PDB file of C-alpha atoms in Angstrom:
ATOM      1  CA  UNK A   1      95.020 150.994  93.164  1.00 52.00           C
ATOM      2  CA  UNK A   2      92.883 153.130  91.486  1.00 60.00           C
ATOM      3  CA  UNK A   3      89.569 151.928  89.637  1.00 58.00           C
ATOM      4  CA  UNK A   4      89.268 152.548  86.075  1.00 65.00           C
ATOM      5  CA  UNK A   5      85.793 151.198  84.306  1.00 63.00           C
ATOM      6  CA  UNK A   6      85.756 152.910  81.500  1.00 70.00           C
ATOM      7  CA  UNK A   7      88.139 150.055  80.401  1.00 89.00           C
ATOM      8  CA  UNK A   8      91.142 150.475  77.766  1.00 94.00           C
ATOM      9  CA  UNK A   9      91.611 152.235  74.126  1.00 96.00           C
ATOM     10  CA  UNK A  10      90.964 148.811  72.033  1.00 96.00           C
ATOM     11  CA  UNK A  11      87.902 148.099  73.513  1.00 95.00           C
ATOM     12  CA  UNK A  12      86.644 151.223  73.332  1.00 96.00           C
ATOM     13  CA  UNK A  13      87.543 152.178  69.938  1.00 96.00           C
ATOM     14  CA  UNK A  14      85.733 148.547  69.299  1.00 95.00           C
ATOM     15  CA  UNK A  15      82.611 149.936  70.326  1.00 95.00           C
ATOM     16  CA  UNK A  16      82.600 153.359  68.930  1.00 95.00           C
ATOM     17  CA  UNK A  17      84.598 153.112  65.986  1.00 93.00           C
ATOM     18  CA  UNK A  18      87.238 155.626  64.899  1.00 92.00           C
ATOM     19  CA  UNK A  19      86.735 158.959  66.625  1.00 95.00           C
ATOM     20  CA  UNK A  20      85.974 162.681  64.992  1.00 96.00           C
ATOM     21  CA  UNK A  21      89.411 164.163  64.613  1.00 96.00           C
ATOM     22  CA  UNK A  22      88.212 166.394  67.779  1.00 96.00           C
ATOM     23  CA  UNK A  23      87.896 163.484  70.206  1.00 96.00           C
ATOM     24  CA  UNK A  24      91.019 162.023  68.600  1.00 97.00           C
ATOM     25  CA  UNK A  25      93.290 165.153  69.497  1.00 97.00           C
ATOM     26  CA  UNK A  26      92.007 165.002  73.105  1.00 96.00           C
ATOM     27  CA  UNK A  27      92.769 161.923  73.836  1.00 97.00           C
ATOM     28  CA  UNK A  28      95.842 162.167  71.959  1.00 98.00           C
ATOM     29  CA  UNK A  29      96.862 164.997  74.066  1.00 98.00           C
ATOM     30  CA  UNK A  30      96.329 163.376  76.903  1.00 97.00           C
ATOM     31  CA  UNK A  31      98.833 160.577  75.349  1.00 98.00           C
ATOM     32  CA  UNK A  32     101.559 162.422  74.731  1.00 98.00           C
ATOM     33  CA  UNK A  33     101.482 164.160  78.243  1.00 97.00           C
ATOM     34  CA  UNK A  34     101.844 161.102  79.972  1.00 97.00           C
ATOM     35  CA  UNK A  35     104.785 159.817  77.666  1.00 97.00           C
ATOM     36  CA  UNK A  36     106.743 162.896  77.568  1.00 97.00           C
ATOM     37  CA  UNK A  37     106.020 163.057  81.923  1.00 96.00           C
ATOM     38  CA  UNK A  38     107.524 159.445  81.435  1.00 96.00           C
ATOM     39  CA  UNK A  39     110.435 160.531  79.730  1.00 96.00           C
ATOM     40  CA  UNK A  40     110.855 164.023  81.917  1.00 96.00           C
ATOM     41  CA  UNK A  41     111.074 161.248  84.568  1.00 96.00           C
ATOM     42  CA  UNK A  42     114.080 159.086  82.855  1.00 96.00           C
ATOM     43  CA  UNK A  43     111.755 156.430  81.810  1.00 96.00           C
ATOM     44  CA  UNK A  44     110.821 155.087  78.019  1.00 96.00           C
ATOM     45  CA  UNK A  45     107.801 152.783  77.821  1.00 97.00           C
ATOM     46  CA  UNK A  46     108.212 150.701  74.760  1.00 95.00           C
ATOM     47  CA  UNK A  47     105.345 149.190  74.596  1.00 97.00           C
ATOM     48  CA  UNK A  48     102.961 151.979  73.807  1.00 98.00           C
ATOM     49  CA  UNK A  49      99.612 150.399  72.386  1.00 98.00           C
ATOM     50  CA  UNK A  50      95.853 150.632  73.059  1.00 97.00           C
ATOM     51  CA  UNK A  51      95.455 147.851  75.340  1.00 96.00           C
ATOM     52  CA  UNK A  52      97.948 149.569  77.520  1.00 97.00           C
ATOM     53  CA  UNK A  53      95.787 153.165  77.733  1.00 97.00           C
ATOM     54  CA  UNK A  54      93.100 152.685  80.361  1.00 97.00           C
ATOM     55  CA  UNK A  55      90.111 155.010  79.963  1.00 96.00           C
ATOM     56  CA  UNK A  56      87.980 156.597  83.501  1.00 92.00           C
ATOM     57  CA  UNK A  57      84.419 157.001  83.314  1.00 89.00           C
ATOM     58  CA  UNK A  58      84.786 160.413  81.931  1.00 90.00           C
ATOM     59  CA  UNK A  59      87.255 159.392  79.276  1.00 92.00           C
ATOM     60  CA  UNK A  60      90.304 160.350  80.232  1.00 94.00           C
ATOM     61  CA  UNK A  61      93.404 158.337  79.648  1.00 94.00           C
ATOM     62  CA  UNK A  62      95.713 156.668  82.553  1.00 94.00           C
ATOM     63  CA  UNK A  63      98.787 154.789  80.586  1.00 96.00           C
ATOM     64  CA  UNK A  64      99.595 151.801  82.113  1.00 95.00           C
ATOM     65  CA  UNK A  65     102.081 148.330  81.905  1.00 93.00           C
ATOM     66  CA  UNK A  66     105.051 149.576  82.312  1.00 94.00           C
ATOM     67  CA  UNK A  67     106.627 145.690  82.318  1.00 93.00           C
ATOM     68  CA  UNK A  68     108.795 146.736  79.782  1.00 94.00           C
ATOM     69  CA  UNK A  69     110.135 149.907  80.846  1.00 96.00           C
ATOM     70  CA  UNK A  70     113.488 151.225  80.378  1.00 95.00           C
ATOM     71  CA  UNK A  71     115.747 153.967  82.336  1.00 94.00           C
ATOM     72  CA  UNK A  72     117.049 156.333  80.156  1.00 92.00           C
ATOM     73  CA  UNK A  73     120.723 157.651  80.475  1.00 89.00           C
ATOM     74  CA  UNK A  74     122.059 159.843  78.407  1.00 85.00           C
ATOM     75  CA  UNK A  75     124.561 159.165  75.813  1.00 82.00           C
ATOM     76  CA  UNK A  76     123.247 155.217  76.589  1.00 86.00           C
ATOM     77  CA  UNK A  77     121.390 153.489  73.392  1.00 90.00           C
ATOM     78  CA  UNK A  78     119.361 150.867  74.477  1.00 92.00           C
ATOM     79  CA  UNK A  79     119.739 147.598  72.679  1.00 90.00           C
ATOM     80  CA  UNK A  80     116.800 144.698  73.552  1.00 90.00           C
ATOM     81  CA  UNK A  81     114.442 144.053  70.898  1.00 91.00           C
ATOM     82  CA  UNK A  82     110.745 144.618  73.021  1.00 92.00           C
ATOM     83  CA  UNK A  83     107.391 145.409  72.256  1.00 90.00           C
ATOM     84  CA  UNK A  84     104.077 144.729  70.780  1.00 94.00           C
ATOM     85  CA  UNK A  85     104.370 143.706  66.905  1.00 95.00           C
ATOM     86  CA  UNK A  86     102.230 146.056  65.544  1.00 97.00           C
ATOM     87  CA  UNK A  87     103.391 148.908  67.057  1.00 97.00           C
ATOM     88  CA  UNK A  88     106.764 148.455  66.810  1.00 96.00           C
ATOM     89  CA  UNK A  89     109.220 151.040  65.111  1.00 97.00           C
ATOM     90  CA  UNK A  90     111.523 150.043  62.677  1.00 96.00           C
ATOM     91  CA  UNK A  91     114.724 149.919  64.440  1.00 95.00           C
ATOM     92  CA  UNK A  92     113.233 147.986  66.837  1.00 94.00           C
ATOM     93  CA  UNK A  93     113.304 145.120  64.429  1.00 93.00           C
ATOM     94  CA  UNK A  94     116.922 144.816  63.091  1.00 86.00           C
ATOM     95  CA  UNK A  95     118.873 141.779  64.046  1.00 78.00           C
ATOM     96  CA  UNK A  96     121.604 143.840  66.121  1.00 85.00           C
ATOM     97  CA  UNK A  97     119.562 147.034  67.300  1.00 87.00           C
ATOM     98  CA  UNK A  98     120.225 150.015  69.003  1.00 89.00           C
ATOM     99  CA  UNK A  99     118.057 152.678  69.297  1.00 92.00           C
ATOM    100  CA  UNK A 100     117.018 155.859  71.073  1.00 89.00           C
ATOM    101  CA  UNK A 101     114.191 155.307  73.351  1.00 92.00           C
ATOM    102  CA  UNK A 102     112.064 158.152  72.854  1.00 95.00           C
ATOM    103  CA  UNK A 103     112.081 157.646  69.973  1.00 96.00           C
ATOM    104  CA  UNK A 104     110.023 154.104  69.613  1.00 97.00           C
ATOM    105  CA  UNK A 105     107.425 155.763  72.083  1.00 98.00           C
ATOM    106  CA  UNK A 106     106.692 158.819  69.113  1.00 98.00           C
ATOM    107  CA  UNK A 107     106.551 155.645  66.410  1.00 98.00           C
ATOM    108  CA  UNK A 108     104.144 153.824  68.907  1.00 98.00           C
ATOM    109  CA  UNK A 109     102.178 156.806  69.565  1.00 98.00           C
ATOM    110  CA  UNK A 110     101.612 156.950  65.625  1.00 98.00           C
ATOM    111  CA  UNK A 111     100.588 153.848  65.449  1.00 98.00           C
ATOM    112  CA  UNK A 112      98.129 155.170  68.154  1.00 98.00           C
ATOM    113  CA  UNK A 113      96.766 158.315  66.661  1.00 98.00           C
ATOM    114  CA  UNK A 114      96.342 156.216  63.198  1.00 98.00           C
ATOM    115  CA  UNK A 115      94.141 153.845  65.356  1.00 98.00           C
ATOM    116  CA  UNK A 116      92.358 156.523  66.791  1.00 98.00           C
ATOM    117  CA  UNK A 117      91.057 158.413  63.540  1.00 97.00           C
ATOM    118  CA  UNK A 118      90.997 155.362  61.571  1.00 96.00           C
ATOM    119  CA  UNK A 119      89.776 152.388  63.796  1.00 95.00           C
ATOM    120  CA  UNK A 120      92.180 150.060  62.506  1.00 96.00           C
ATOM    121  CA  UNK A 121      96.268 150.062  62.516  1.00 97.00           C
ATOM    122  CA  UNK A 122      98.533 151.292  59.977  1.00 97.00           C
ATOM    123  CA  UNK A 123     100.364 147.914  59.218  1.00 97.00           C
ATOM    124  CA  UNK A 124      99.152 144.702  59.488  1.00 94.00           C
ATOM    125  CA  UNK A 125      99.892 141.270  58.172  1.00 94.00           C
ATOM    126  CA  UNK A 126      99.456 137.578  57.881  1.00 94.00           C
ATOM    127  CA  UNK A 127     102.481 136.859  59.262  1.00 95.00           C
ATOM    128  CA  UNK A 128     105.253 138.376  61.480  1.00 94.00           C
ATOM    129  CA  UNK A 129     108.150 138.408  59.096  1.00 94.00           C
ATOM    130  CA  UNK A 130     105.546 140.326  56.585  1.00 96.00           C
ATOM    131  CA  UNK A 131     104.329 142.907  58.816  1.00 96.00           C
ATOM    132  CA  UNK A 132     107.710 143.464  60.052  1.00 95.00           C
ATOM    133  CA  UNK A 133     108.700 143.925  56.139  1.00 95.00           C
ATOM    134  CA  UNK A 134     106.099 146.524  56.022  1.00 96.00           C
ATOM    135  CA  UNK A 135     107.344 148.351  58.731  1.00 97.00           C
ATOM    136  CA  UNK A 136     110.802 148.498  58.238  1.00 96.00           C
ATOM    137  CA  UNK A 137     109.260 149.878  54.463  1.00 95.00           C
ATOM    138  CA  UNK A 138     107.050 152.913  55.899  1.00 95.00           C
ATOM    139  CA  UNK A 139     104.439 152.113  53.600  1.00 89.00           C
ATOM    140  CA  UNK A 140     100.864 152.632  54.657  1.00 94.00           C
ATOM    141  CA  UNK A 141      97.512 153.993  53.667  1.00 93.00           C
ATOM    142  CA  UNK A 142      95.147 157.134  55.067  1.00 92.00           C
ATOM    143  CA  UNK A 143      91.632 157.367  54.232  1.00 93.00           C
ATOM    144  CA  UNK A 144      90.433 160.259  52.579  1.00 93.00           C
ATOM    145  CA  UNK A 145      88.591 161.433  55.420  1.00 94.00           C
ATOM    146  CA  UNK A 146      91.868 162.430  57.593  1.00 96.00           C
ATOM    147  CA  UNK A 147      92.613 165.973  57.261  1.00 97.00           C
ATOM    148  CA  UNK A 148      96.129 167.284  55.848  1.00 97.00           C
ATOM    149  CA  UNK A 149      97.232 168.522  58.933  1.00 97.00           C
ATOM    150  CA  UNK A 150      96.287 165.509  60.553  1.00 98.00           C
ATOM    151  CA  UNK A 151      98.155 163.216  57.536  1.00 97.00           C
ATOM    152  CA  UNK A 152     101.223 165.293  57.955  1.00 98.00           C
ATOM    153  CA  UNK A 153     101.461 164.585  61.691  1.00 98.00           C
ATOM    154  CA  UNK A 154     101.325 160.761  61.138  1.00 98.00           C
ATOM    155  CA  UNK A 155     103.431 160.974  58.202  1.00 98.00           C
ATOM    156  CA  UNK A 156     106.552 162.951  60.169  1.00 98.00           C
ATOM    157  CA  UNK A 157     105.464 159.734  63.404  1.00 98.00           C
ATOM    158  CA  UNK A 158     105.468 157.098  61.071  1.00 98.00           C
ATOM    159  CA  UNK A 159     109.057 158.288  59.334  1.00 97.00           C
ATOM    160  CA  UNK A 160     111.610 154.633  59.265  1.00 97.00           C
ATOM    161  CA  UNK A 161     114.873 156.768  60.551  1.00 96.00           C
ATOM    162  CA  UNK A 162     114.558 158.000  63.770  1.00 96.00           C
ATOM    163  CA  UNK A 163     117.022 160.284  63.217  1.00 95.00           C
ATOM    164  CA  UNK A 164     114.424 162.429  61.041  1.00 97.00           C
ATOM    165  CA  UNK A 165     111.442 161.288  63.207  1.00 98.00           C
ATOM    166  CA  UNK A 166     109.784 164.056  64.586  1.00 98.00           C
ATOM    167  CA  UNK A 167     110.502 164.345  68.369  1.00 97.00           C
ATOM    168  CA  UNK A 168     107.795 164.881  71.079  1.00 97.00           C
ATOM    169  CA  UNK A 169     109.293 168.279  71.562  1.00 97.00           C
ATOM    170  CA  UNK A 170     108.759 169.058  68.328  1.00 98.00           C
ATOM    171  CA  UNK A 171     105.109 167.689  67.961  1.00 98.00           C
ATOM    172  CA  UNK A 172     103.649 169.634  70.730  1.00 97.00           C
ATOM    173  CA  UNK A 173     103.992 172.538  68.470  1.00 97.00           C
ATOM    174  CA  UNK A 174     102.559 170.582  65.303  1.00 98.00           C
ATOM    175  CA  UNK A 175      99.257 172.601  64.051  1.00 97.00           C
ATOM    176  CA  UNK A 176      97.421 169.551  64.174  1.00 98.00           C
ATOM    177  CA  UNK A 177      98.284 169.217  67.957  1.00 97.00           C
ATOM    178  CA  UNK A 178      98.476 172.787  68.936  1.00 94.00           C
ATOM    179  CA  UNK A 179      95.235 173.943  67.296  1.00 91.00           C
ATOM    180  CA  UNK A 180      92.446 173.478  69.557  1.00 90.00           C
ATOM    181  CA  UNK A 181      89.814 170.935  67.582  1.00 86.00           C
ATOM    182  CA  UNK A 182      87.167 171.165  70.552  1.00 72.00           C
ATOM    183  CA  UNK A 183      85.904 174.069  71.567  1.00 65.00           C
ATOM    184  CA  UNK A 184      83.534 172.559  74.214  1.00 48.00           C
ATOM    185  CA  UNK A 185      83.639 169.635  76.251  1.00 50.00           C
ATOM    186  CA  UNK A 186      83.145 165.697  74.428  1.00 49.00           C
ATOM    187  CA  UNK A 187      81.770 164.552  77.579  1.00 49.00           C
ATOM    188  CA  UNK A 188      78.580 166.929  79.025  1.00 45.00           C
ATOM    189  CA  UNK A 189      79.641 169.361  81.469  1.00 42.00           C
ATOM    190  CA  UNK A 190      83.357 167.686  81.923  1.00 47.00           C
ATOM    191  CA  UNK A 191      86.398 169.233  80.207  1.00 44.00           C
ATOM    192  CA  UNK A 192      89.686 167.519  79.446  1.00 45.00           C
ATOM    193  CA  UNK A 193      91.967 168.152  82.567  1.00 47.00           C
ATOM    194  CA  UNK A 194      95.005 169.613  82.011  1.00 46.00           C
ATOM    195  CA  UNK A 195      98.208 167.905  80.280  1.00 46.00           C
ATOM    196  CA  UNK A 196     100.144 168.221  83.455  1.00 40.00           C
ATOM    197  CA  UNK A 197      97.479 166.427  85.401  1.00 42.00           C
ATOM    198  CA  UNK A 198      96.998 163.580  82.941  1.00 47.00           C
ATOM    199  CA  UNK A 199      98.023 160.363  84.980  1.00 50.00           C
ATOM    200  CA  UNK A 200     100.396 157.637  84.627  1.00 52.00           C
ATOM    201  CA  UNK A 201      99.200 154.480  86.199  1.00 50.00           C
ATOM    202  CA  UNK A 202     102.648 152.158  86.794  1.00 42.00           C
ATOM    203  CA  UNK A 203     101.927 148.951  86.971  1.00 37.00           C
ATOM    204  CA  UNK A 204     100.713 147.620  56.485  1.00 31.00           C
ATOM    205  CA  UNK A 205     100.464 147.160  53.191  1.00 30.00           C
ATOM    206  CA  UNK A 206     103.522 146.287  50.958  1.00 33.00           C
ATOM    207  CA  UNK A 207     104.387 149.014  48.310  1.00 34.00           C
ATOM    208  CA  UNK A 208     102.670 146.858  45.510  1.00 39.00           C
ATOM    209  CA  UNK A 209      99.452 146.047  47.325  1.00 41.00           C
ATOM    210  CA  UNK A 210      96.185 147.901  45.993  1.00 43.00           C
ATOM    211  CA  UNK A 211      95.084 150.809  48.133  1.00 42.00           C
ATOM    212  CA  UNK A 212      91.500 150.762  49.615  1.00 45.00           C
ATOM    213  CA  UNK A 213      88.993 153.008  47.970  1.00 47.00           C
ATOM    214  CA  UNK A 214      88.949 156.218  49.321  1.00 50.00           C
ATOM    215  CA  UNK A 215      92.361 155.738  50.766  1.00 49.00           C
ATOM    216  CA  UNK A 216      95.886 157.527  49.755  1.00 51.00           C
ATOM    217  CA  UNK A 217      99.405 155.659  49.896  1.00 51.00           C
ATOM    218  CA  UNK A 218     101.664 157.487  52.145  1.00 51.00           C
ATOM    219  CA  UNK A 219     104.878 156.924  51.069  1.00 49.00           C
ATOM    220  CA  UNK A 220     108.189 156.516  53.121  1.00 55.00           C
ATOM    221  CA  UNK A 221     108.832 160.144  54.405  1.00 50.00           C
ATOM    222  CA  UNK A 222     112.632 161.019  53.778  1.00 43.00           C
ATOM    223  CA  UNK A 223     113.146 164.418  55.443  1.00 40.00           C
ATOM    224  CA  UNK A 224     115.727 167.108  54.443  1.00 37.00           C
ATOM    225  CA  UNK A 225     119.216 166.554  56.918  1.00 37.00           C
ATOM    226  CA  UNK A 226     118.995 167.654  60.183  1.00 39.00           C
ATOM    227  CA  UNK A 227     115.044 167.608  61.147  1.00 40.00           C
ATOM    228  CA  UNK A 228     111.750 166.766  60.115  1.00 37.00           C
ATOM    229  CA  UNK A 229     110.283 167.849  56.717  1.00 38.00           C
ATOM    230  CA  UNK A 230     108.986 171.144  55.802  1.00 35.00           C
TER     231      UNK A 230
END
């Protein structure tokens, strides 16, 4: 089993607070390269979440936990309600659900980059029933700081149907994702490996609440038929 001391996302964005939008791509990179090698390999994670992305000394991400791990078949919806709370996606949470698995990994991996350039998640609650009400709304809030590219990204993530959601096909071409932020190496004299050798260790506010200062409401995104927004 392989050592990793840099310890996991949480704990680390504890200690540094959110990340420069630089930082945040690289790591988010490295994200999505593990996922979509998960789902290249018939396998949806579904439960995507900080605690679950393990960090080596040098800062590169290992995604781990795969307890509740699903094979994928195609044509086959899957149908048990699983997760962490606060990163689940919306379908996730209806009383009969079925749902496309890649699909909750993109919504958790939202929930992920939000964390990452904000410090903090895009829905919370004091209770379950009213964070899952906030949820299954798509209303949250993105500081000011955030760029627009980086906004838009979250905003076609964090869409309710997952019919419009963007997929991970499609995001790997998203400017925000595509553009390199970093032109040098975050860590002295280390660069990011490359996506295909990125590892995979097996093992909200309510539409009426008051928006932080220097915060924007993001409202529900409702893409045009038949694929994300423009």
């Amino acid at each position: 089993m392989e050592l990793l001391p840099g310890g996991d996302l949480l704990e680390y964005l504890r200690s540094v607070g959110r990340l420069p939008e630089a930082e945040a791509q690289r790591l988010f990179r490295q994200l999505i390269a593990a996922v979509q090698h998960c789902h290249d390999s018939g396998i949806v994670h579904r439960d995507i979440k900080a605690e679950n992305i393990l960090l080596d000394l040098e800062r590169n991400i290992k995604l781990c936990d795969f307890g509740l791990a699903a094979e994928l078949r195609e044509g086959h919806l899957l149908t048990e309600s699983v997760g962490s709370p606060k990163y689940a996606a919306p379908e996730l949470l209806q009383q009969h659900c079925e749902y496309n698995g890649p699909q909750v990994d993109v919504w958790s991996c939202g929930v992920v980059l939000y964390s990452l350039l904000c410090n903090s998640l895009p829905f919370n609650a004091d209770s379950i029933p009213d964070l899952f009400k906030r949820i299954q709304a798509g209303h949250y809030c993105v500081p000011d700081h955030i760029s627009k590219e980086a906004k838009d990204l979250l905003a076609r993530m964090l869409t309710v149907d997952p019919a419009r959601r963007i997929t991970l096909q499609q995001l790997v071409l998203h400017p925000w994702f595509a553009r390199d932020l970093l032109p040098s190496p975050c860590v002295p004299g280390q660069r990011a490996p490359p996506p295909a050798k990125v590892a995979v260790v097996a093992a909200a506010r309510a539409p009426d609440e008051k928006v932080p200062e220097g915060s924007e409401r993001v409202p529900p995104r409702a893409p045009a038929a038949g694929g994300p927004a423009p």
